[in-house]
XYZ file of C-alpha atoms in Angstrom:
536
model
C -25.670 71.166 -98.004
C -22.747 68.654 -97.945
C -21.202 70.342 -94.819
C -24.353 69.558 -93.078
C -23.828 65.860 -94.307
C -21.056 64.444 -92.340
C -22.511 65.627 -88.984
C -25.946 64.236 -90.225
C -24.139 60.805 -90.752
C -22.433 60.804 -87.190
C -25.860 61.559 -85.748
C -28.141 58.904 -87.211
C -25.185 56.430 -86.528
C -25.347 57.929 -82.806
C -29.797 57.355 -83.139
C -29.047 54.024 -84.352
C -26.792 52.912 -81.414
C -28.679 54.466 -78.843
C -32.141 52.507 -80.265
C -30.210 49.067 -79.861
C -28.657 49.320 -76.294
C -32.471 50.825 -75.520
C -33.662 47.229 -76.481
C -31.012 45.159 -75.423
C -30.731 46.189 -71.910
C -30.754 44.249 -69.013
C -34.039 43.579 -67.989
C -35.023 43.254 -63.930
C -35.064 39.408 -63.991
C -31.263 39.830 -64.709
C -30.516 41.491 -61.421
C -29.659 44.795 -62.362
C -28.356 46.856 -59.789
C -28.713 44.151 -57.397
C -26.228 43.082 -54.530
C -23.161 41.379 -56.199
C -22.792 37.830 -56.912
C -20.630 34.716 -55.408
C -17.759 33.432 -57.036
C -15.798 30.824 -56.452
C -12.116 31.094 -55.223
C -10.490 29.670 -58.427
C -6.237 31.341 -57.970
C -4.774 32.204 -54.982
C -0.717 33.371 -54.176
C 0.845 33.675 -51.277
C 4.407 34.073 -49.644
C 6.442 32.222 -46.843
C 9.475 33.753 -45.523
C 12.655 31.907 -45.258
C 13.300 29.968 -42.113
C 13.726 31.860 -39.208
C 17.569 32.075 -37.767
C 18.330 28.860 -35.849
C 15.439 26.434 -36.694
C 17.229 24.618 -39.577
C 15.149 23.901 -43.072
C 12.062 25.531 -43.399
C 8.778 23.611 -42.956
C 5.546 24.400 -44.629
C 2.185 23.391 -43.766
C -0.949 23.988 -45.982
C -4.758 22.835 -46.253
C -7.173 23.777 -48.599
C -10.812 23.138 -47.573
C -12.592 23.260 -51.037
C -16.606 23.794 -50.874
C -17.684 20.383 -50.308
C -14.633 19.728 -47.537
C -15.666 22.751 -45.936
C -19.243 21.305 -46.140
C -17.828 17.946 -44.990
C -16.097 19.373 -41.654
C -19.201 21.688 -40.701
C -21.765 19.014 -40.912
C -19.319 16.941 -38.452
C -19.827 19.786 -36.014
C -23.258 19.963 -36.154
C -24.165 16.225 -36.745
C -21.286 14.312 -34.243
C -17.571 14.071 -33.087
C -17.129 10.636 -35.710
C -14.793 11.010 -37.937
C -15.908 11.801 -41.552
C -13.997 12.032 -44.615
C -15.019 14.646 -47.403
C -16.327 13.307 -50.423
C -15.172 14.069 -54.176
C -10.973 14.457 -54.941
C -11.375 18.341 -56.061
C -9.284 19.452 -59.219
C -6.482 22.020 -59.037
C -2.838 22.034 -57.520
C -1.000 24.246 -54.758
C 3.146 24.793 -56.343
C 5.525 25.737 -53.746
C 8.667 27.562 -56.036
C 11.735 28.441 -54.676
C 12.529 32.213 -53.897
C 16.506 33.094 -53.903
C 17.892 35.794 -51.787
C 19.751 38.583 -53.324
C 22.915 38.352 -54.539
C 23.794 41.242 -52.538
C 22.055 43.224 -49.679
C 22.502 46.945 -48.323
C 22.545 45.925 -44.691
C 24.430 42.500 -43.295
C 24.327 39.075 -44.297
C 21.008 37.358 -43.203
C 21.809 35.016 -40.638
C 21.563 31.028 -42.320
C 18.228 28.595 -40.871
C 19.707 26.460 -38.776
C 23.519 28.992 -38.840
C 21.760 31.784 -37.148
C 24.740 34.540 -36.664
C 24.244 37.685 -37.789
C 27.097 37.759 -39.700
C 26.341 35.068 -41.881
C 28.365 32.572 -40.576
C 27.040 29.517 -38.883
C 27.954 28.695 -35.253
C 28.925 25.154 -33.424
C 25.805 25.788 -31.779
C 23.421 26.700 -34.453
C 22.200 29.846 -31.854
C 21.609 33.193 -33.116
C 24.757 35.014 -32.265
C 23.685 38.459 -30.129
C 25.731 40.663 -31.692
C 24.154 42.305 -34.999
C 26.841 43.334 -37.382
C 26.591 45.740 -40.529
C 28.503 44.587 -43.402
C 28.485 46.247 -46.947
C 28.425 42.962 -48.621
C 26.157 39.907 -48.110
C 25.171 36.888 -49.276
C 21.852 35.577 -47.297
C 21.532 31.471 -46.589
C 20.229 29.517 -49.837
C 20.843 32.292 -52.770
C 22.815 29.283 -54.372
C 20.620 26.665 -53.123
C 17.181 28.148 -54.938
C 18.518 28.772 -58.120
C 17.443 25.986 -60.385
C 15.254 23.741 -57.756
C 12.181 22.469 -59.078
C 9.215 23.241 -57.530
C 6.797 20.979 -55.210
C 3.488 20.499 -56.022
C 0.739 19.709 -54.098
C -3.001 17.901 -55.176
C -4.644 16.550 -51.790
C -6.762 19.239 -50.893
C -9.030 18.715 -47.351
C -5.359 17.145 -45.903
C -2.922 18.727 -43.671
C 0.011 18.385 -45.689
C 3.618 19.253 -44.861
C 6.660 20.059 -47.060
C 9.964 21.313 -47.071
C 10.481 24.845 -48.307
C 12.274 23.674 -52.481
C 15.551 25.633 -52.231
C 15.869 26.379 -48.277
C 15.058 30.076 -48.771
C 12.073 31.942 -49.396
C 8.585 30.102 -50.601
C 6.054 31.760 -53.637
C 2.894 29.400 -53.050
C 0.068 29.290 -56.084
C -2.924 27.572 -56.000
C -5.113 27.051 -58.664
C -8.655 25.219 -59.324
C -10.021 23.511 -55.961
C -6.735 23.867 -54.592
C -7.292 27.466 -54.183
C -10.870 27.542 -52.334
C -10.622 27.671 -48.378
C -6.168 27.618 -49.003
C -3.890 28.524 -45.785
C -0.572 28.176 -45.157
C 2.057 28.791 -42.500
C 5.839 28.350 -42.114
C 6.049 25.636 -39.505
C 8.584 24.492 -36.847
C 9.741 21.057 -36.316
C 7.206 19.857 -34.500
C 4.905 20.839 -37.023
C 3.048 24.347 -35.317
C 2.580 26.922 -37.658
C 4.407 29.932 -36.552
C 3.816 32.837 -38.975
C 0.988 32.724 -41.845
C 2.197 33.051 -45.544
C 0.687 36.146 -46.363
C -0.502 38.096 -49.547
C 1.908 39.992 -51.196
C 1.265 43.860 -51.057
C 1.779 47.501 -51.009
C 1.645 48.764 -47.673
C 2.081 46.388 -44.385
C 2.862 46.918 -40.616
C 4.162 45.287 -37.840
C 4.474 45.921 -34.223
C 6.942 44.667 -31.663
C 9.515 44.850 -29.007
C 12.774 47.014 -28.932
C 16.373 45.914 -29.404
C 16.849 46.741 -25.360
C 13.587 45.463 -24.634
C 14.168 42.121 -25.397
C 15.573 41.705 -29.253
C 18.572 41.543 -29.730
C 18.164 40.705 -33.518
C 15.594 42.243 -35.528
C 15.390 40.923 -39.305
C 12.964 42.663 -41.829
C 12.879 40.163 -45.014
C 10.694 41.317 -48.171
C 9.917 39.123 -50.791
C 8.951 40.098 -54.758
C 7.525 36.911 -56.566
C 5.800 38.953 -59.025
C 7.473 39.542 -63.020
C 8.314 43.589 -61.939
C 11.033 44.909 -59.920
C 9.712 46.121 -56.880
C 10.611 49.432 -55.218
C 10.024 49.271 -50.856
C 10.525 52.045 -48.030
C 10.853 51.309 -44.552
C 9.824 54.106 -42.308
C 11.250 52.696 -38.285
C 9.101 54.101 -35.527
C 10.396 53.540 -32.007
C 9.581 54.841 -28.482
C 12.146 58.017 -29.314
C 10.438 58.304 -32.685
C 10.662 58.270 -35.976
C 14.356 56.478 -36.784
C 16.297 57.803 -39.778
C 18.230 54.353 -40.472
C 16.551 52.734 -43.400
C 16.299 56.099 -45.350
C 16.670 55.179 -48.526
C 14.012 52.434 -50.840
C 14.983 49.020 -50.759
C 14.673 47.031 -54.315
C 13.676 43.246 -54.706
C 14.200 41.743 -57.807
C 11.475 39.566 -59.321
C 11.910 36.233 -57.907
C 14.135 36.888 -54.897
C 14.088 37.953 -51.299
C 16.181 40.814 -49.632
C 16.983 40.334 -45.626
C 17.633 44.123 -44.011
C 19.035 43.551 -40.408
C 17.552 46.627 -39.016
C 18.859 46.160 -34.850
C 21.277 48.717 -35.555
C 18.852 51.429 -36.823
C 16.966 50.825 -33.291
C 19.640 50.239 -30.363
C 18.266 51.587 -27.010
C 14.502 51.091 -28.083
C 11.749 49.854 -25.794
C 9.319 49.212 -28.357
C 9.264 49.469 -32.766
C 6.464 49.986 -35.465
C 7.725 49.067 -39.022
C 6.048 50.043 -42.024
C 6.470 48.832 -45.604
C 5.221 50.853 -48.523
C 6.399 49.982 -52.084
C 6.793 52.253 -54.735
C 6.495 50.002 -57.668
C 5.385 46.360 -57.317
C 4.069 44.555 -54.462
C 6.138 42.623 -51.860
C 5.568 40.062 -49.220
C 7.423 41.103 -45.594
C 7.897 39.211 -42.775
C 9.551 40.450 -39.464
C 11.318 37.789 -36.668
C 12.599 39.490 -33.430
C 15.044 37.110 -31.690
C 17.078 37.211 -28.264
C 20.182 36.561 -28.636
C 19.851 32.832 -27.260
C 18.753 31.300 -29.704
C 14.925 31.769 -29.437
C 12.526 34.241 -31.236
C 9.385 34.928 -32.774
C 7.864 36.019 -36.036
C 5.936 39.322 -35.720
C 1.997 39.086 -37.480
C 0.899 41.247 -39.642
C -0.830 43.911 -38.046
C -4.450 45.655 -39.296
C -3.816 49.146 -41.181
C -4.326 52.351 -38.563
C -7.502 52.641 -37.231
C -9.377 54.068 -34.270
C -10.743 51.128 -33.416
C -8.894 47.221 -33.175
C -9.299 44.153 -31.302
C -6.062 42.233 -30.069
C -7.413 38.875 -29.495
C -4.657 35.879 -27.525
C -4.109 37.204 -24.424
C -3.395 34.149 -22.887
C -3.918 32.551 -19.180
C 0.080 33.393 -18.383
C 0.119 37.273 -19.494
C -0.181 38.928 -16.534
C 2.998 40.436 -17.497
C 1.836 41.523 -20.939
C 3.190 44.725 -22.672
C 1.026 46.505 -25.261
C 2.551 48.495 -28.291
C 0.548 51.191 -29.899
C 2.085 53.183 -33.093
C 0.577 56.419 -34.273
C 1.497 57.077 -37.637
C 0.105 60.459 -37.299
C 1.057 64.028 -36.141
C -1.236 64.268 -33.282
C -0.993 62.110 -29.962
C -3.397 59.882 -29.765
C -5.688 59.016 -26.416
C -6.774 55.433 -25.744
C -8.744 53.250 -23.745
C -8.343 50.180 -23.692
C -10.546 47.009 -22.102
C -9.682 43.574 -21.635
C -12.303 41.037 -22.658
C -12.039 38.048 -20.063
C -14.319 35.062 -19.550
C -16.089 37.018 -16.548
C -17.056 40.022 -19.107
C -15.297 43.459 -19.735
C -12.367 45.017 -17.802
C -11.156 48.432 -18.137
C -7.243 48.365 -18.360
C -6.697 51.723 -17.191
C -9.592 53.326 -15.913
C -9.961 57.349 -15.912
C -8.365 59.277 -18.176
C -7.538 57.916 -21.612
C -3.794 57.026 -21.824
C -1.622 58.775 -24.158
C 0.178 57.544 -26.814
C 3.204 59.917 -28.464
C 2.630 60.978 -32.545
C 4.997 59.503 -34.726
C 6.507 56.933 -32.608
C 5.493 53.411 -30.719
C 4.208 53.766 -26.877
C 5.130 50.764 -25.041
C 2.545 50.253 -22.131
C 2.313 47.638 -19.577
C -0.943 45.894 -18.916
C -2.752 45.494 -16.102
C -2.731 41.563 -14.143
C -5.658 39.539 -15.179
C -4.665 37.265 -12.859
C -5.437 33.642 -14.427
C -8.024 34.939 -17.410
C -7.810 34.764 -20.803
C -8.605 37.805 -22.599
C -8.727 39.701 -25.744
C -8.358 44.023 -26.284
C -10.466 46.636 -27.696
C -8.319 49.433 -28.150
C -10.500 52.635 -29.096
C -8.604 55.919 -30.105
C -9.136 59.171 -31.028
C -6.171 58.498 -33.984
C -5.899 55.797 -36.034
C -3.017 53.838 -34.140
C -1.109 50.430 -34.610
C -1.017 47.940 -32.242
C 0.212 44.501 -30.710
C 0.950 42.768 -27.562
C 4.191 40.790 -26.682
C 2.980 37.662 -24.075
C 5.699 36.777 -21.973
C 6.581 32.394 -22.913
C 9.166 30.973 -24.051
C 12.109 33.003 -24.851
C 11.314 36.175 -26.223
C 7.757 35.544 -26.316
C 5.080 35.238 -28.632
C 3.779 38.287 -30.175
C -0.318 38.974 -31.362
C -1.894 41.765 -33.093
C -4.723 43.252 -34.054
C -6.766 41.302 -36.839
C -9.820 41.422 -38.913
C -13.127 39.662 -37.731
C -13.207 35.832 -39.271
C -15.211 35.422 -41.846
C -16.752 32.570 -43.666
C -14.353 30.476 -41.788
C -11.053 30.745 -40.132
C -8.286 27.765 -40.694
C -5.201 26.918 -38.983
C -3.223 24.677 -40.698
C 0.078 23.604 -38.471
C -0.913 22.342 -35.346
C 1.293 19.709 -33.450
C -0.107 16.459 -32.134
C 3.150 16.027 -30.121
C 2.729 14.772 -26.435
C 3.512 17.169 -23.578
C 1.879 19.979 -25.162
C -1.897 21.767 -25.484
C -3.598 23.023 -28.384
C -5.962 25.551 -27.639
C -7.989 28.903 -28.901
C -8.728 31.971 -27.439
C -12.394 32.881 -28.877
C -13.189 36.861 -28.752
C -16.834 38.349 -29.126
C -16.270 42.353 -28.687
C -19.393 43.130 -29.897
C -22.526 40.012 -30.013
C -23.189 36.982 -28.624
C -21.166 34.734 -30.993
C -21.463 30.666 -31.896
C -18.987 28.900 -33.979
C -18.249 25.367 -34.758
C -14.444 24.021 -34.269
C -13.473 20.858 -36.599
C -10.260 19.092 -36.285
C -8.939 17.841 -39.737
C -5.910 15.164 -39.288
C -3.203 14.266 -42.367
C -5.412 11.854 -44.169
C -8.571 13.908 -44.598
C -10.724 13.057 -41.835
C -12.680 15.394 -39.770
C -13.861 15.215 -36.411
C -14.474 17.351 -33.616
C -13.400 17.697 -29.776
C -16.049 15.332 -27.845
C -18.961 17.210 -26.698
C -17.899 21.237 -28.644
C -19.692 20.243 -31.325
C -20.698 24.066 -31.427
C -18.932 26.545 -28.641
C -21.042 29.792 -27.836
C -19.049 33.054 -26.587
C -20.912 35.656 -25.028
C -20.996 39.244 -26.015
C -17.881 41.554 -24.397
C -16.265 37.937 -23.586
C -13.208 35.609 -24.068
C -13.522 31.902 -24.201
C -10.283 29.435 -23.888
C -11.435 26.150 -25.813
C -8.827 23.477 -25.498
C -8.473 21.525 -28.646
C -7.548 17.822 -28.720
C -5.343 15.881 -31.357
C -7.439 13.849 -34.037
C -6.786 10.534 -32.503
C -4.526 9.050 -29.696
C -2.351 7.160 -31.942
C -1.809 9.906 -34.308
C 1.433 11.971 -34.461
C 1.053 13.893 -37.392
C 0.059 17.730 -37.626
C -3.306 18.594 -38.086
C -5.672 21.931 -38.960
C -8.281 23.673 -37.257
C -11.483 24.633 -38.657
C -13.106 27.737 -36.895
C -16.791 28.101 -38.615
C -19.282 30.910 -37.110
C -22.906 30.386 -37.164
C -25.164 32.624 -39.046
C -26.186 35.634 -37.196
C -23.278 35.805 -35.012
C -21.323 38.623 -33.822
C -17.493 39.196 -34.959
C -15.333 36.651 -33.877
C -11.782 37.233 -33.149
C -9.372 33.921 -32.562
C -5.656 33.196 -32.079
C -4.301 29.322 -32.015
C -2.177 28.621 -28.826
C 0.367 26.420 -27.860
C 1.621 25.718 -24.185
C 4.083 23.168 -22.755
C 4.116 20.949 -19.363
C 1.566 20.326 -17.409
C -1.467 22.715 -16.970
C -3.451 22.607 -19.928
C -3.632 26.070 -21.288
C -2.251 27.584 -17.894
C 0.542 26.650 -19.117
C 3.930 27.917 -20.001
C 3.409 29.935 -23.975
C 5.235 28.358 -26.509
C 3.179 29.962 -29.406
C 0.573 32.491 -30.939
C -0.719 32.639 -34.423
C -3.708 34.601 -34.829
C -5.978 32.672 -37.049
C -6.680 34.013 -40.671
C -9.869 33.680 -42.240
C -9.636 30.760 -45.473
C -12.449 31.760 -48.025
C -14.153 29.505 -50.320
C -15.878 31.950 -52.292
C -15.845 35.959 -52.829
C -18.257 38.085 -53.834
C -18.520 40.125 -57.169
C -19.423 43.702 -57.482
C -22.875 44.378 -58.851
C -24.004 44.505 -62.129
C -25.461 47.901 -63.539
C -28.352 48.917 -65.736
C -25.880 51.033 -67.579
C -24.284 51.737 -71.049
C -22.116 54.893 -70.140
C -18.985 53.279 -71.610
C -21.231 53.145 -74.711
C -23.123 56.331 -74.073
C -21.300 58.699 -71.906
């Protein structure tokens, strides 16, 4: 009888369990099984790159719209273009910590902000040299410099504020608290536009641009580890020839620092390049800039993850010359078709057949004239593909991509309020008839919107250009947009322009920066009904 006891024991205890998570269960009023919960934003990281070659110290520009700012600048759009201020100081901070470069790097020195040759060295002129040169050995700008510098910390939240990258290099952002809800950043030039978006660290990334004969001379990749781990990154190069066997072996950050990989010599004689970034171990943060030898360049956005459908929205009033890029990762050509969404409705870019794109390599392909309309791409495929335009402007260019549909509300934070110049934003509704609100939020909190858009409605298969006025006529200080859809709209797709001279948005491009969607709040998974961790 006492073998039978020990299994009787086990059993009861087993009965005894099973009769209290019987009567302690969740009943229905607790939502069991229902659709998940809101939470509020409370810790947020992101990463800025170091300044790009030639632009001298890097500038950072950040907002964070917590609930009740957010609430502030979309009753301004609805109720009147006076300015309002939001209401209660919110709690939390936003810490900007310096990020030093390697001590050492496997391909070239990383030309020095403001010292741009690609050696390393700076110049009389303080223009990117055109000459990319190898070296076995670098040190890249500030490695010295970030070592030791205390970090900035910011509390204002629903202000455009503006601060000097600590250390001159590379920039790990936290927010915490209030800080956090509705954050964005962007590394800014000197006039205050944000020109690339400090993104999320991660595990796989892409980017799409032009090729070293195409236009850049310099290519820099710079990745970023400001997690505890060492992190472990390939590069896999994908050009118009195909797949390039350069950066063949993984590249490892170091917590806490930055590596710069000049990769123009893994691509000479390419009309177009794909990069992609996959880490091993650890997460990274990478940034591309494509410059032209004369000084000038631009920062490549990150670019959606393959898929057979993406919309490029930012095709602006000047692109007639515009040049699409389209990557397939894949082993199997791909066949697109492509339509431009323009303020008079959809326009097939290449009607008939489908257009091919080549498997494992990037298919440069040059777009049709849309004379003097805005527009924005759908690009469907039969494989998931990559893809980006370049839009001829100022030097190189200015480069969009495809992006994800804005949600809750999308923020630009660096916008200039210089004279001579036009703010503007390319609104794309692919799918539904779309209406959004557009605040303006200047450097000391208050919100108001352009006179008479208190609410902006984009028809379905269109492209609207909205030209967006500085806060106030004696202000010179950068301020943020606030792009807020209405319930029941469509997807909305925007990118933030910048042109120079006279024209308005006709204008000559100085800059693109798609806009990124700034959430207040996320939402949790559902709870279960369910004790199978208990009870398998």
């Amino acid at each position: 009888m006492r073998r039978f006891a020990l299994p009787g024991t086990v059993l009861v205890a087993l009965a005894v369990v099973f009769v209290l998570a019987w009567s302690t269960r969740p009943g229905a009023s607790q939502g069991a099984g229902q659709g998940g919960q809101g939470a509020a934003v409370t810790s947020i990281t992101r990463s800025c790159p170091p300044a790009a070659p030639g632009s001298g110290p890097a500038r950072i520009s950040m907002i964070a719209l917590p609930a009740q700012a957010a609430s502030a600048a979309s009753a301004s759009s609805a109720a009147s273009s006076a300015a309002t201020k939001p209401a209660a100081a919110p709690t939390g901070a936003a810490t900007f910590s310096a990020v030093a470069a390697a001590p050492s790097a496997a391909n070239g020195k990383a030309p020095a902000a403001g010292k741009a040759s690609s050696t390393g060295k700076g110049s009389s002129t303080g223009k990117a040299s055109s000459s990319a040169k190898a070296s076995s050995s670098a040190k890249p700008s500030a490695s010295a410099k970030a070592k030791g510098t205390p970090p900035v910390t910011v509390s204002a939240a629903g202000t455009v504020t503006t601060v000097t990258a600590p250390g001159g290099g590379g920039t790990a952002v936290g927010a915490t608290g209030q800080m956090a809800e509705g954050f964005e950043a962007e590394q800014s030039d000197a006039s205050g536009a944000g020109v690339v978006s400090c993104t999320h660290p991660g595990s796989d990334m892409w980017f799409v641009g032009t090729g070293q004969a195409a236009g850049a001379s310099q290519v820099w990749l710079y990745l970023m580890n400001t997690g505890n781990l060492t992190a472990s990154a390939d590069v896999t190069i994908l050009t118009d020839t195909g797949q390039g066997n350069g950066l063949s072996s993984a590249i490892t950050v170091a917590p806490s620092q930055f590596v710069a990989e000049n990769v123009t010599p893994y691509v000479r004689g390419s009309q177009a390049l794909g990069l992609h970034v996959q880490t091993n171990t650890g997460q990274v943060a990478a940034s591309v800039w494509e410059g032209d030898g004369k000084g000038d360049g631009a920062w490549l956005p990150q670019a959606n993850a393959p898929a057979t459908s993406l919309v490029i929205p930012g095709l602006t009033v000047a692109s007639s010359a515009a040049k699409l890029f389209v990557v397939v990762p894949g082993s199997t050509d791909a066949q697109l078709k492509v339509v431009a969404y323009t303020p008079a409705g959809a326009v097939a870019q290449f009607p008939g057949s489908p257009v091919d794109a080549s498997a494992g390599a990037t298919t440069p392909l040059a777009l049709n004239s849309l004379g003097a309309s805005a527009a924005g791409l759908k690009l469907t495929s039969n494989q998931p593909v990559v893809a980006g335009v370049l839009v001829p402007g100022a030097g190189i260019g200015s480069f969009t991509t495809a992006v994800p549909a804005i949600t809750e509300q999308g923020v630009v934070a660096g916008n200039p309020a210089a004279r001579g110049i036009t703010i503007g934003l390319l609104l794309t509704a692919p799918a539904a008839a779309t209406r959004a609100s557009i605040s303006v939020i200047s450097a000391d909190g208050s919100v108001t919107t352009p006179a008479g858009d208190q609410s902006v409605s984009v028809a379905a298969g269109h492209t609207l250009a909205v030209a967006v006025p500085r806060p106030s006529a004696g202000t010179r200080q950068p301020f943020a947009i606030v792009i807020t859809p209405q319930p029941g709209s469509g997807p909305l797709y925007a990118v933030r322009v910048v042109t120079s001279g006279a024209g308005g948005l006709s204008a000559p491009l100085s800059s693109l920066l798609p806009v990124a969607s700034a959430k207040t709040s996320i939402t949790l998974p559902p709870a279960q009904d369910s004790y199978t961790a208990v009870l398998p």
